[in-house]
mmCIF file of N, CA, C and O in Angstrom:
data_model
loop_
_atom_site.group_PDB
_atom_site.id
_atom_site.type_symbol
_atom_site.label_atom_id
_atom_site.label_comp_id
_atom_site.label_asym_id
_atom_site.label_seq_id
_atom_site.Cartn_x
_atom_site.Cartn_y
_atom_site.Cartn_z
ATOM 1 N N MET L 28 -2.161 11.815 3.644
ATOM 2 C CA MET L 28 -0.918 11.701 2.897
ATOM 3 C C MET L 28 -1.224 11.853 1.413
ATOM 4 O O MET L 28 -2.289 11.486 0.942
ATOM 5 N N ASN L 29 -0.252 12.333 0.710
ATOM 6 C CA ASN L 29 -0.391 12.594 -0.717
ATOM 7 C C ASN L 29 0.048 11.354 -1.516
ATOM 8 O O ASN L 29 1.233 11.017 -1.538
ATOM 9 N N ILE L 30 -0.896 10.687 -2.158
ATOM 10 C CA ILE L 30 -0.577 9.476 -2.916
ATOM 11 C C ILE L 30 0.374 9.781 -4.075
ATOM 12 O O ILE L 30 1.153 8.908 -4.491
ATOM 13 N N GLU L 31 0.371 11.015 -4.567
ATOM 14 C CA GLU L 31 1.263 11.387 -5.664
ATOM 15 C C GLU L 31 2.731 11.301 -5.252
ATOM 16 O O GLU L 31 3.592 10.995 -6.083
ATOM 17 N N ASP L 32 3.025 11.569 -3.978
ATOM 18 C CA ASP L 32 4.405 11.413 -3.500
ATOM 19 C C ASP L 32 4.833 9.943 -3.615
ATOM 20 O O ASP L 32 5.950 9.647 -4.037
ATOM 21 N N ILE L 33 3.947 9.050 -3.252
ATOM 22 C CA ILE L 33 4.266 7.621 -3.295
ATOM 23 C C ILE L 33 4.384 7.137 -4.732
ATOM 24 O O ILE L 33 5.350 6.452 -5.082
ATOM 25 N N THR L 34 3.433 7.503 -5.586
ATOM 26 C CA THR L 34 3.509 7.051 -6.979
ATOM 27 C C THR L 34 4.734 7.639 -7.679
ATOM 28 O O THR L 34 5.376 6.975 -8.479
ATOM 29 N N GLY L 35 5.072 8.882 -7.352
ATOM 30 C CA GLY L 35 6.267 9.486 -7.926
ATOM 31 C C GLY L 35 7.532 8.746 -7.510
ATOM 32 O O GLY L 35 8.425 8.504 -8.329
ATOM 33 N N ALA L 36 7.594 8.369 -6.244
ATOM 34 C CA ALA L 36 8.754 7.620 -5.753
ATOM 35 C C ALA L 36 8.836 6.256 -6.435
ATOM 36 O O ALA L 36 9.923 5.798 -6.800
ATOM 37 N N ILE L 37 7.694 5.602 -6.630
ATOM 38 C CA ILE L 37 7.693 4.310 -7.324
ATOM 39 C C ILE L 37 8.220 4.483 -8.741
ATOM 40 O O ILE L 37 9.068 3.717 -9.198
ATOM 41 N N ARG L 38 7.716 5.491 -9.442
ATOM 42 C CA ARG L 38 8.154 5.726 -10.829
ATOM 43 C C ARG L 38 9.650 5.992 -10.916
ATOM 44 O O ARG L 38 10.308 5.620 -11.880
ATOM 45 N N GLN L 39 10.185 6.656 -9.903
ATOM 46 C CA GLN L 39 11.611 6.998 -9.906
ATOM 47 C C GLN L 39 12.457 5.956 -9.166
ATOM 48 O O GLN L 39 13.643 6.193 -8.917
ATOM 49 N N ARG L 40 11.835 4.841 -8.823
ATOM 50 C CA ARG L 40 12.525 3.717 -8.154
ATOM 51 C C ARG L 40 13.164 4.130 -6.837
ATOM 52 O O ARG L 40 14.247 3.670 -6.476
ATOM 53 N N ARG L 41 12.470 4.992 -6.124
ATOM 54 C CA ARG L 41 12.899 5.397 -4.789
ATOM 55 C C ARG L 41 11.992 4.711 -3.777
ATOM 56 O O ARG L 41 11.204 5.351 -3.089
ATOM 57 N N VAL L 42 12.098 3.376 -3.716
ATOM 58 C CA VAL L 42 11.225 2.559 -2.884
ATOM 59 C C VAL L 42 12.063 1.625 -2.024
ATOM 60 O O VAL L 42 13.028 1.028 -2.505
ATOM 61 N N HIS L 43 11.683 1.529 -0.776
ATOM 62 C CA HIS L 43 12.254 0.523 0.117
ATOM 63 C C HIS L 43 11.123 -0.421 0.516
ATOM 64 O O HIS L 43 10.052 0.033 0.916
ATOM 65 N N VAL L 44 11.347 -1.710 0.385
ATOM 66 C CA VAL L 44 10.366 -2.728 0.776
ATOM 67 C C VAL L 44 10.865 -3.370 2.067
ATOM 68 O O VAL L 44 11.979 -3.907 2.097
ATOM 69 N N THR L 45 10.066 -3.303 3.115
ATOM 70 C CA THR L 45 10.475 -3.923 4.371
ATOM 71 C C THR L 45 10.482 -5.443 4.214
ATOM 72 O O THR L 45 9.816 -5.996 3.328
ATOM 73 N N ASP L 46 11.222 -6.096 5.072
ATOM 74 C CA ASP L 46 11.230 -7.562 5.063
ATOM 75 C C ASP L 46 9.823 -8.097 5.292
ATOM 76 O O ASP L 46 9.405 -9.077 4.669
ATOM 77 N N HIS L 47 9.088 -7.453 6.194
ATOM 78 C CA HIS L 47 7.714 -7.878 6.471
ATOM 79 C C HIS L 47 6.853 -7.791 5.219
ATOM 80 O O HIS L 47 6.107 -8.723 4.901
ATOM 81 N N ALA L 48 6.940 -6.673 4.493
ATOM 82 C CA ALA L 48 6.148 -6.512 3.270
ATOM 83 C C ALA L 48 6.538 -7.555 2.231
ATOM 84 O O ALA L 48 5.673 -8.125 1.556
ATOM 85 N N HIS L 49 7.825 -7.815 2.116
ATOM 86 C CA HIS L 49 8.291 -8.840 1.175
ATOM 87 C C HIS L 49 7.698 -10.201 1.528
ATOM 88 O O HIS L 49 7.183 -10.907 0.653
ATOM 89 N N ASP L 50 7.744 -10.556 2.808
ATOM 90 C CA ASP L 50 7.193 -11.847 3.253
ATOM 91 C C ASP L 50 5.688 -11.931 3.013
ATOM 92 O O ASP L 50 5.175 -12.966 2.564
ATOM 93 N N GLU L 51 4.973 -10.853 3.301
ATOM 94 C CA GLU L 51 3.518 -10.840 3.104
ATOM 95 C C GLU L 51 3.159 -10.932 1.618
ATOM 96 O O GLU L 51 2.194 -11.598 1.250
ATOM 97 N N ALA L 52 3.925 -10.251 0.772
ATOM 98 C CA ALA L 52 3.685 -10.317 -0.679
ATOM 99 C C ALA L 52 3.868 -11.754 -1.162
ATOM 100 O O ALA L 52 3.046 -12.263 -1.936
ATOM 101 N N GLU L 53 4.923 -12.396 -0.712
ATOM 102 C CA GLU L 53 5.144 -13.795 -1.102
ATOM 103 C C GLU L 53 4.021 -14.692 -0.598
ATOM 104 O O GLU L 53 3.532 -15.548 -1.334
ATOM 105 N N LYS L 54 3.605 -14.486 0.647
ATOM 106 C CA LYS L 54 2.544 -15.304 1.244
ATOM 107 C C LYS L 54 1.246 -15.186 0.446
ATOM 108 O O LYS L 54 0.556 -16.179 0.215
ATOM 109 N N ASP L 55 0.931 -13.981 0.002
ATOM 110 C CA ASP L 55 -0.310 -13.750 -0.761
ATOM 111 C C ASP L 55 -0.094 -13.844 -2.267
ATOM 112 O O ASP L 55 -0.985 -13.513 -3.039
ATOM 113 N N GLN L 56 1.084 -14.268 -2.668
ATOM 114 C CA GLN L 56 1.426 -14.438 -4.084
ATOM 115 C C GLN L 56 1.170 -13.153 -4.882
ATOM 116 O O GLN L 56 0.533 -13.168 -5.935
ATOM 117 N N LEU L 57 1.706 -12.056 -4.366
ATOM 118 C CA LEU L 57 1.586 -10.751 -5.012
ATOM 119 C C LEU L 57 2.937 -10.333 -5.562
ATOM 120 O O LEU L 57 3.935 -10.321 -4.842
ATOM 121 N N SER L 58 2.968 -9.986 -6.830
ATOM 122 C CA SER L 58 4.201 -9.477 -7.423
ATOM 123 C C SER L 58 4.303 -7.981 -7.140
ATOM 124 O O SER L 58 3.308 -7.308 -6.859
ATOM 125 N N TYR L 59 5.518 -7.461 -7.254
ATOM 126 C CA TYR L 59 5.682 -6.016 -7.077
ATOM 127 C C TYR L 59 4.956 -5.262 -8.185
ATOM 128 O O TYR L 59 4.410 -4.184 -7.942
ATOM 129 N N ASP L 60 4.900 -5.815 -9.377
ATOM 130 C CA ASP L 60 4.124 -5.177 -10.443
ATOM 131 C C ASP L 60 2.660 -5.048 -10.029
ATOM 132 O O ASP L 60 2.053 -3.992 -10.224
ATOM 133 N N ASP L 61 2.083 -6.114 -9.471
ATOM 134 C CA ASP L 61 0.697 -6.059 -8.997
ATOM 135 C C ASP L 61 0.524 -4.984 -7.923
ATOM 136 O O ASP L 61 -0.444 -4.211 -7.949
ATOM 137 N N ILE L 62 1.456 -4.941 -7.003
ATOM 138 C CA ILE L 62 1.368 -3.972 -5.905
ATOM 139 C C ILE L 62 1.461 -2.554 -6.449
ATOM 140 O O ILE L 62 0.646 -1.693 -6.105
ATOM 141 N N PHE L 63 2.444 -2.309 -7.312
ATOM 142 C CA PHE L 63 2.629 -0.955 -7.839
ATOM 143 C C PHE L 63 1.434 -0.524 -8.685
ATOM 144 O O PHE L 63 0.985 0.623 -8.583
ATOM 145 N N VAL L 64 0.895 -1.413 -9.517
ATOM 146 C CA VAL L 64 -0.294 -1.088 -10.320
ATOM 147 C C VAL L 64 -1.447 -0.700 -9.392
ATOM 148 O O VAL L 64 -2.179 0.262 -9.659
ATOM 149 N N SER L 65 -1.605 -1.424 -8.295
ATOM 150 C CA SER L 65 -2.698 -1.120 -7.369
ATOM 151 C C SER L 65 -2.547 0.266 -6.758
ATOM 152 O O SER L 65 -3.542 0.931 -6.480
ATOM 153 N N VAL L 66 -1.327 0.704 -6.562
ATOM 154 C CA VAL L 66 -1.089 2.040 -6.011
ATOM 155 C C VAL L 66 -1.334 3.112 -7.067
ATOM 156 O O VAL L 66 -1.959 4.139 -6.789
ATOM 157 N N PHE L 67 -0.870 2.877 -8.298
ATOM 158 C CA PHE L 67 -1.030 3.872 -9.362
ATOM 159 C C PHE L 67 -2.493 4.226 -9.599
ATOM 160 O O PHE L 67 -2.814 5.378 -9.892
ATOM 161 N N GLN L 68 -3.396 3.254 -9.490
ATOM 162 C CA GLN L 68 -4.809 3.551 -9.702
ATOM 163 C C GLN L 68 -5.591 3.490 -8.393
ATOM 164 O O GLN L 68 -6.814 3.445 -8.395
ATOM 165 N N GLY L 69 -4.875 3.513 -7.271
ATOM 166 C CA GLY L 69 -5.504 3.334 -5.967
ATOM 167 C C GLY L 69 -5.934 4.621 -5.298
ATOM 168 O O GLY L 69 -5.861 5.714 -5.878
ATOM 169 N N GLU L 70 -6.345 4.457 -4.052
ATOM 170 C CA GLU L 70 -6.783 5.592 -3.250
ATOM 171 C C GLU L 70 -6.387 5.372 -1.797
ATOM 172 O O GLU L 70 -6.354 4.233 -1.317
ATOM 173 N N VAL L 71 -6.076 6.463 -1.115
ATOM 174 C CA VAL L 71 -5.783 6.406 0.309
ATOM 175 C C VAL L 71 -7.098 6.228 1.047
ATOM 176 O O VAL L 71 -8.025 7.026 0.866
ATOM 177 N N ILE L 72 -7.195 5.169 1.855
ATOM 178 C CA ILE L 72 -8.435 4.943 2.602
ATOM 179 C C ILE L 72 -8.256 5.179 4.104
ATOM 180 O O ILE L 72 -9.243 5.331 4.813
ATOM 181 N N GLU L 73 -7.024 5.213 4.576
ATOM 182 C CA GLU L 73 -6.742 5.570 5.968
ATOM 183 C C GLU L 73 -5.394 6.280 6.011
ATOM 184 O O GLU L 73 -4.471 5.913 5.298
ATOM 185 N N ASP L 74 -5.320 7.308 6.856
ATOM 186 C CA ASP L 74 -4.074 8.053 7.061
ATOM 187 C C ASP L 74 -3.573 7.806 8.470
ATOM 188 O O ASP L 74 -4.368 7.749 9.418
ATOM 189 N N TYR L 75 -2.268 7.669 8.601
ATOM 190 C CA TYR L 75 -1.629 7.484 9.900
ATOM 191 C C TYR L 75 -0.526 8.537 10.053
ATOM 192 O O TYR L 75 0.664 8.225 9.967
ATOM 193 N N PRO L 76 -0.911 9.798 10.267
ATOM 194 C CA PRO L 76 0.064 10.893 10.261
ATOM 195 C C PRO L 76 1.071 10.842 11.406
ATOM 196 O O PRO L 76 2.147 11.435 11.304
ATOM 197 N N ASP L 77 0.762 10.127 12.474
ATOM 198 C CA ASP L 77 1.657 10.086 13.635
ATOM 199 C C ASP L 77 2.583 8.880 13.638
ATOM 200 O O ASP L 77 3.344 8.689 14.591
ATOM 201 N N ASP L 78 2.531 8.047 12.589
ATOM 202 C CA ASP L 78 3.426 6.890 12.519
ATOM 203 C C ASP L 78 4.876 7.347 12.498
ATOM 204 O O ASP L 78 5.202 8.414 11.995
ATOM 205 N N LYS L 79 5.724 6.507 13.037
ATOM 206 C CA LYS L 79 7.159 6.781 13.081
ATOM 207 C C LYS L 79 7.889 5.656 12.356
ATOM 208 O O LYS L 79 7.451 4.517 12.393
ATOM 209 N N PRO L 80 8.961 5.887 11.679
ATOM 210 C CA PRO L 80 9.655 7.173 11.607
ATOM 211 C C PRO L 80 9.056 8.152 10.612
ATOM 212 O O PRO L 80 9.440 9.323 10.584
ATOM 213 N N TYR L 81 8.092 7.690 9.779
ATOM 214 C CA TYR L 81 7.471 8.572 8.787
ATOM 215 C C TYR L 81 5.959 8.398 8.825
ATOM 216 O O TYR L 81 5.464 7.310 9.109
ATOM 217 N N PRO L 82 5.211 9.436 8.481
ATOM 218 C CA PRO L 82 3.761 9.275 8.340
ATOM 219 C C PRO L 82 3.466 8.190 7.296
ATOM 220 O O PRO L 82 4.240 7.983 6.360
ATOM 221 N N SER L 83 2.345 7.503 7.477
ATOM 222 C CA SER L 83 2.011 6.434 6.537
ATOM 223 C C SER L 83 0.518 6.463 6.225
ATOM 224 O O SER L 83 -0.236 7.242 6.800
ATOM 225 N N CYS L 84 0.130 5.587 5.300
ATOM 226 C CA CYS L 84 -1.276 5.504 4.913
ATOM 227 C C CYS L 84 -1.572 4.105 4.379
ATOM 228 O O CYS L 84 -0.666 3.373 3.971
ATOM 229 N N LEU L 85 -2.854 3.769 4.387
ATOM 230 C CA LEU L 85 -3.337 2.523 3.812
ATOM 231 C C LEU L 85 -3.940 2.857 2.450
ATOM 232 O O LEU L 85 -4.800 3.728 2.347
ATOM 233 N N ILE L 86 -3.466 2.154 1.421
ATOM 234 C CA ILE L 86 -3.948 2.375 0.058
ATOM 235 C C ILE L 86 -4.708 1.142 -0.406
ATOM 236 O O ILE L 86 -4.241 0.011 -0.232
ATOM 237 N N TYR L 87 -5.886 1.378 -0.952
ATOM 238 C CA TYR L 87 -6.656 0.318 -1.604
ATOM 239 C C TYR L 87 -6.567 0.529 -3.104
ATOM 240 O O TYR L 87 -6.729 1.632 -3.606
ATOM 241 N N GLY L 88 -6.293 -0.566 -3.814
ATOM 242 C CA GLY L 88 -6.293 -0.529 -5.268
ATOM 243 C C GLY L 88 -6.444 -1.940 -5.797
ATOM 244 O O GLY L 88 -6.475 -2.908 -5.028
ATOM 245 N N ASN L 89 -6.549 -2.054 -7.097
ATOM 246 C CA ASN L 89 -6.702 -3.358 -7.738
ATOM 247 C C ASN L 89 -5.499 -3.678 -8.606
ATOM 248 O O ASN L 89 -4.865 -2.784 -9.162
ATOM 249 N N THR L 90 -5.238 -4.974 -8.746
ATOM 250 C CA THR L 90 -4.206 -5.425 -9.670
ATOM 251 C C THR L 90 -4.721 -5.220 -11.097
ATOM 252 O O THR L 90 -5.889 -4.872 -11.308
ATOM 253 N N SER L 91 -3.880 -5.489 -12.064
ATOM 254 C CA SER L 91 -4.316 -5.378 -13.457
ATOM 255 C C SER L 91 -5.427 -6.380 -13.764
ATOM 256 O O SER L 91 -6.211 -6.168 -14.686
ATOM 257 N N SER L 92 -5.536 -7.454 -12.977
ATOM 258 C CA SER L 92 -6.631 -8.422 -13.162
ATOM 259 C C SER L 92 -7.797 -8.131 -12.211
ATOM 260 O O SER L 92 -8.641 -8.988 -11.982
ATOM 261 N N GLN L 93 -7.821 -6.911 -11.662
ATOM 262 C CA GLN L 93 -8.920 -6.408 -10.841
ATOM 263 C C GLN L 93 -9.082 -7.135 -9.503
ATOM 264 O O GLN L 93 -10.175 -7.202 -8.949
ATOM 265 N N GLU L 94 -7.986 -7.633 -8.945
ATOM 266 C CA GLU L 94 -8.014 -8.220 -7.608
ATOM 267 C C GLU L 94 -7.649 -7.127 -6.597
ATOM 268 O O GLU L 94 -6.683 -6.394 -6.802
ATOM 269 N N PRO L 95 -8.406 -7.014 -5.488
ATOM 270 C CA PRO L 95 -8.132 -5.958 -4.513
ATOM 271 C C PRO L 95 -6.851 -6.223 -3.728
ATOM 272 O O PRO L 95 -6.523 -7.363 -3.399
ATOM 273 N N ILE L 96 -6.151 -5.138 -3.446
ATOM 274 C CA ILE L 96 -4.944 -5.181 -2.623
ATOM 275 C C ILE L 96 -4.987 -3.993 -1.657
ATOM 276 O O ILE L 96 -5.382 -2.890 -2.034
ATOM 277 N N HIS L 97 -4.560 -4.244 -0.429
ATOM 278 C CA HIS L 97 -4.295 -3.176 0.524
ATOM 279 C C HIS L 97 -2.790 -3.126 0.740
ATOM 280 O O HIS L 97 -2.145 -4.173 0.894
ATOM 281 N N SER L 98 -2.244 -1.929 0.757
ATOM 282 C CA SER L 98 -0.823 -1.771 1.058
ATOM 283 C C SER L 98 -0.644 -0.559 1.963
ATOM 284 O O SER L 98 -1.326 0.447 1.807
ATOM 285 N N VAL L 99 0.250 -0.704 2.919
ATOM 286 C CA VAL L 99 0.583 0.397 3.816
ATOM 287 C C VAL L 99 1.924 0.963 3.376
ATOM 288 O O VAL L 99 2.899 0.222 3.225
ATOM 289 N N TRP L 100 1.913 2.279 3.151
ATOM 290 C CA TRP L 100 3.099 2.987 2.664
ATOM 291 C C TRP L 100 3.445 4.121 3.614
ATOM 292 O O TRP L 100 2.567 4.835 4.087
ATOM 293 N N ALA L 101 4.732 4.277 3.863
ATOM 294 C CA ALA L 101 5.242 5.452 4.568
ATOM 295 C C ALA L 101 6.008 6.280 3.539
ATOM 296 O O ALA L 101 6.471 5.750 2.518
ATOM 297 N N TYR L 102 6.133 7.571 3.825
ATOM 298 C CA TYR L 102 6.864 8.437 2.897
ATOM 299 C C TYR L 102 7.681 9.450 3.688
ATOM 300 O O TYR L 102 7.163 10.121 4.580
ATOM 301 N N SER L 103 8.958 9.543 3.337
ATOM 302 C CA SER L 103 9.849 10.518 3.947
ATOM 303 C C SER L 103 9.990 11.718 3.022
ATOM 304 O O SER L 103 10.533 11.591 1.923
ATOM 305 N N GLN L 104 9.510 12.856 3.465
ATOM 306 C CA GLN L 104 9.668 14.086 2.697
ATOM 307 C C GLN L 104 11.140 14.483 2.600
ATOM 308 O O GLN L 104 11.573 15.021 1.590
ATOM 309 N N GLU L 105 11.907 14.197 3.659
ATOM 310 C CA GLU L 105 13.312 14.609 3.704
ATOM 311 C C GLU L 105 14.143 13.928 2.619
ATOM 312 O O GLU L 105 14.922 14.570 1.926
ATOM 313 N N VAL L 106 14.007 12.619 2.492
ATOM 314 C CA VAL L 106 14.825 11.877 1.520
ATOM 315 C C VAL L 106 14.014 11.436 0.302
ATOM 316 O O VAL L 106 14.550 10.786 -0.593
ATOM 317 N N ARG L 107 12.718 11.767 0.317
ATOM 318 C CA ARG L 107 11.826 11.488 -0.820
ATOM 319 C C ARG L 107 11.836 10.010 -1.210
ATOM 320 O O ARG L 107 12.020 9.665 -2.364
ATOM 321 N N ILE L 108 11.631 9.161 -0.213
ATOM 322 C CA ILE L 108 11.573 7.723 -0.455
ATOM 323 C C ILE L 108 10.249 7.176 0.083
ATOM 324 O O ILE L 108 9.753 7.625 1.114
ATOM 325 N N ALA L 109 9.670 6.239 -0.668
ATOM 326 C CA ALA L 109 8.454 5.550 -0.233
ATOM 327 C C ALA L 109 8.861 4.206 0.360
ATOM 328 O O ALA L 109 9.734 3.523 -0.174
ATOM 329 N N VAL L 110 8.216 3.851 1.453
ATOM 330 C CA VAL L 110 8.503 2.595 2.133
ATOM 331 C C VAL L 110 7.242 1.747 2.127
ATOM 332 O O VAL L 110 6.209 2.161 2.658
ATOM 333 N N LEU L 111 7.326 0.569 1.507
ATOM 334 C CA LEU L 111 6.218 -0.387 1.558
ATOM 335 C C LEU L 111 6.336 -1.125 2.884
ATOM 336 O O LEU L 111 7.265 -1.911 3.094
ATOM 337 N N VAL L 112 5.412 -0.841 3.796
ATOM 338 C CA VAL L 112 5.457 -1.383 5.149
ATOM 339 C C VAL L 112 4.856 -2.785 5.191
ATOM 340 O O VAL L 112 5.425 -3.700 5.773
ATOM 341 N N THR L 113 3.690 -2.940 4.560
ATOM 342 C CA THR L 113 3.042 -4.243 4.468
ATOM 343 C C THR L 113 2.069 -4.236 3.305
ATOM 344 O O THR L 113 1.704 -3.178 2.796
ATOM 345 N N VAL L 114 1.653 -5.414 2.911
ATOM 346 C CA VAL L 114 0.712 -5.565 1.805
ATOM 347 C C VAL L 114 -0.063 -6.857 2.030
ATOM 348 O O VAL L 114 0.475 -7.819 2.583
ATOM 349 N N TYR L 115 -1.326 -6.854 1.621
ATOM 350 C CA TYR L 115 -2.142 -8.062 1.801
ATOM 351 C C TYR L 115 -3.377 -7.998 0.924
ATOM 352 O O TYR L 115 -3.770 -6.930 0.443
ATOM 353 N N ARG L 116 -3.972 -9.175 0.748
ATOM 354 C CA ARG L 116 -5.279 -9.254 0.094
ATOM 355 C C ARG L 116 -6.329 -9.086 1.192
ATOM 356 O O ARG L 116 -6.364 -9.872 2.136
ATOM 357 N N PRO L 117 -7.167 -8.060 1.101
ATOM 358 C CA PRO L 117 -8.127 -7.817 2.176
ATOM 359 C C PRO L 117 -9.176 -8.929 2.275
ATOM 360 O O PRO L 117 -9.578 -9.518 1.277
ATOM 361 N N ASP L 118 -9.583 -9.188 3.499
ATOM 362 C CA ASP L 118 -10.568 -10.215 3.830
ATOM 363 C C ASP L 118 -11.974 -9.606 3.768
ATOM 364 O O ASP L 118 -12.248 -8.593 4.418
ATOM 365 N N THR L 119 -12.874 -10.229 3.014
ATOM 366 C CA THR L 119 -14.249 -9.707 2.892
ATOM 367 C C THR L 119 -14.969 -9.673 4.236
ATOM 368 O O THR L 119 -15.902 -8.894 4.402
ATOM 369 N N ASN L 120 -14.552 -10.494 5.175
ATOM 370 C CA ASN L 120 -15.170 -10.491 6.504
ATOM 371 C C ASN L 120 -14.756 -9.279 7.332
ATOM 372 O O ASN L 120 -15.398 -8.973 8.333
ATOM 373 N N LEU L 121 -13.688 -8.606 6.917
ATOM 374 C CA LEU L 121 -13.163 -7.473 7.675
ATOM 375 C C LEU L 121 -13.389 -6.121 7.013
ATOM 376 O O LEU L 121 -13.204 -5.086 7.651
ATOM 377 N N TRP L 122 -13.793 -6.141 5.723
ATOM 378 C CA TRP L 122 -13.905 -4.894 4.973
ATOM 379 C C TRP L 122 -15.225 -4.805 4.216
ATOM 380 O O TRP L 122 -15.699 -5.792 3.681
ATOM 381 N N ILE L 123 -15.769 -3.600 4.151
ATOM 382 C CA ILE L 123 -16.946 -3.294 3.337
ATOM 383 C C ILE L 123 -16.438 -2.577 2.094
ATOM 384 O O ILE L 123 -15.777 -1.533 2.203
ATOM 385 N N ASP L 124 -16.719 -3.149 0.924
ATOM 386 C CA ASP L 124 -16.268 -2.560 -0.351
ATOM 387 C C ASP L 124 -14.770 -2.274 -0.360
ATOM 388 O O ASP L 124 -14.321 -1.347 -1.029
ATOM 389 N N TRP L 125 -14.021 -3.028 0.395
ATOM 390 C CA TRP L 125 -12.561 -2.922 0.492
ATOM 391 C C TRP L 125 -12.092 -1.598 1.067
ATOM 392 O O TRP L 125 -10.910 -1.358 1.183
ATOM 393 N N ARG L 126 -13.010 -0.693 1.432
ATOM 394 C CA ARG L 126 -12.632 0.657 1.847
ATOM 395 C C ARG L 126 -12.943 0.965 3.304
ATOM 396 O O ARG L 126 -12.362 1.879 3.876
ATOM 397 N N GLU L 127 -13.884 0.264 3.889
ATOM 398 C CA GLU L 127 -14.340 0.584 5.230
ATOM 399 C C GLU L 127 -14.248 -0.656 6.113
ATOM 400 O O GLU L 127 -14.725 -1.738 5.743
ATOM 401 N N ARG L 128 -13.629 -0.491 7.283
ATOM 402 C CA ARG L 128 -13.506 -1.619 8.205
ATOM 403 C C ARG L 128 -14.866 -1.977 8.792
ATOM 404 O O ARG L 128 -15.634 -1.105 9.155
ATOM 405 N N ARG L 129 -15.122 -3.275 8.860
ATOM 406 C CA ARG L 129 -16.333 -3.742 9.544
ATOM 407 C C ARG L 129 -16.087 -3.625 11.046
ATOM 408 O O ARG L 129 -14.987 -3.866 11.522
ATOM 409 N N LEU L 130 -17.117 -3.285 11.775
ATOM 410 C CA LEU L 130 -16.979 -3.141 13.234
ATOM 411 C C LEU L 130 -17.156 -4.447 13.950
ATOM 412 O O LEU L 130 -17.661 -5.385 13.566
#
């Protein structure tokens, strides 16, 4: 997936946040500013092209205070909207350098 589509949608305020993502952000005490900053300087670490209703991806990035965040985003080419599916602070027991899943 093209991260530029997602960052462009964020800049143009074409974003839908799922209830699940909202709840997870609150649980991990993440502001939308923190989440968006992490995407702007982030990178796609996993692609999910067969997700429905739109292809999605996992983005790793850091907050402005350099805290790691993972967020899953879907993007609709038809309506040009980014959907924040979920967001969380990655667990060091599950990730290597925040980019690779531990087996």
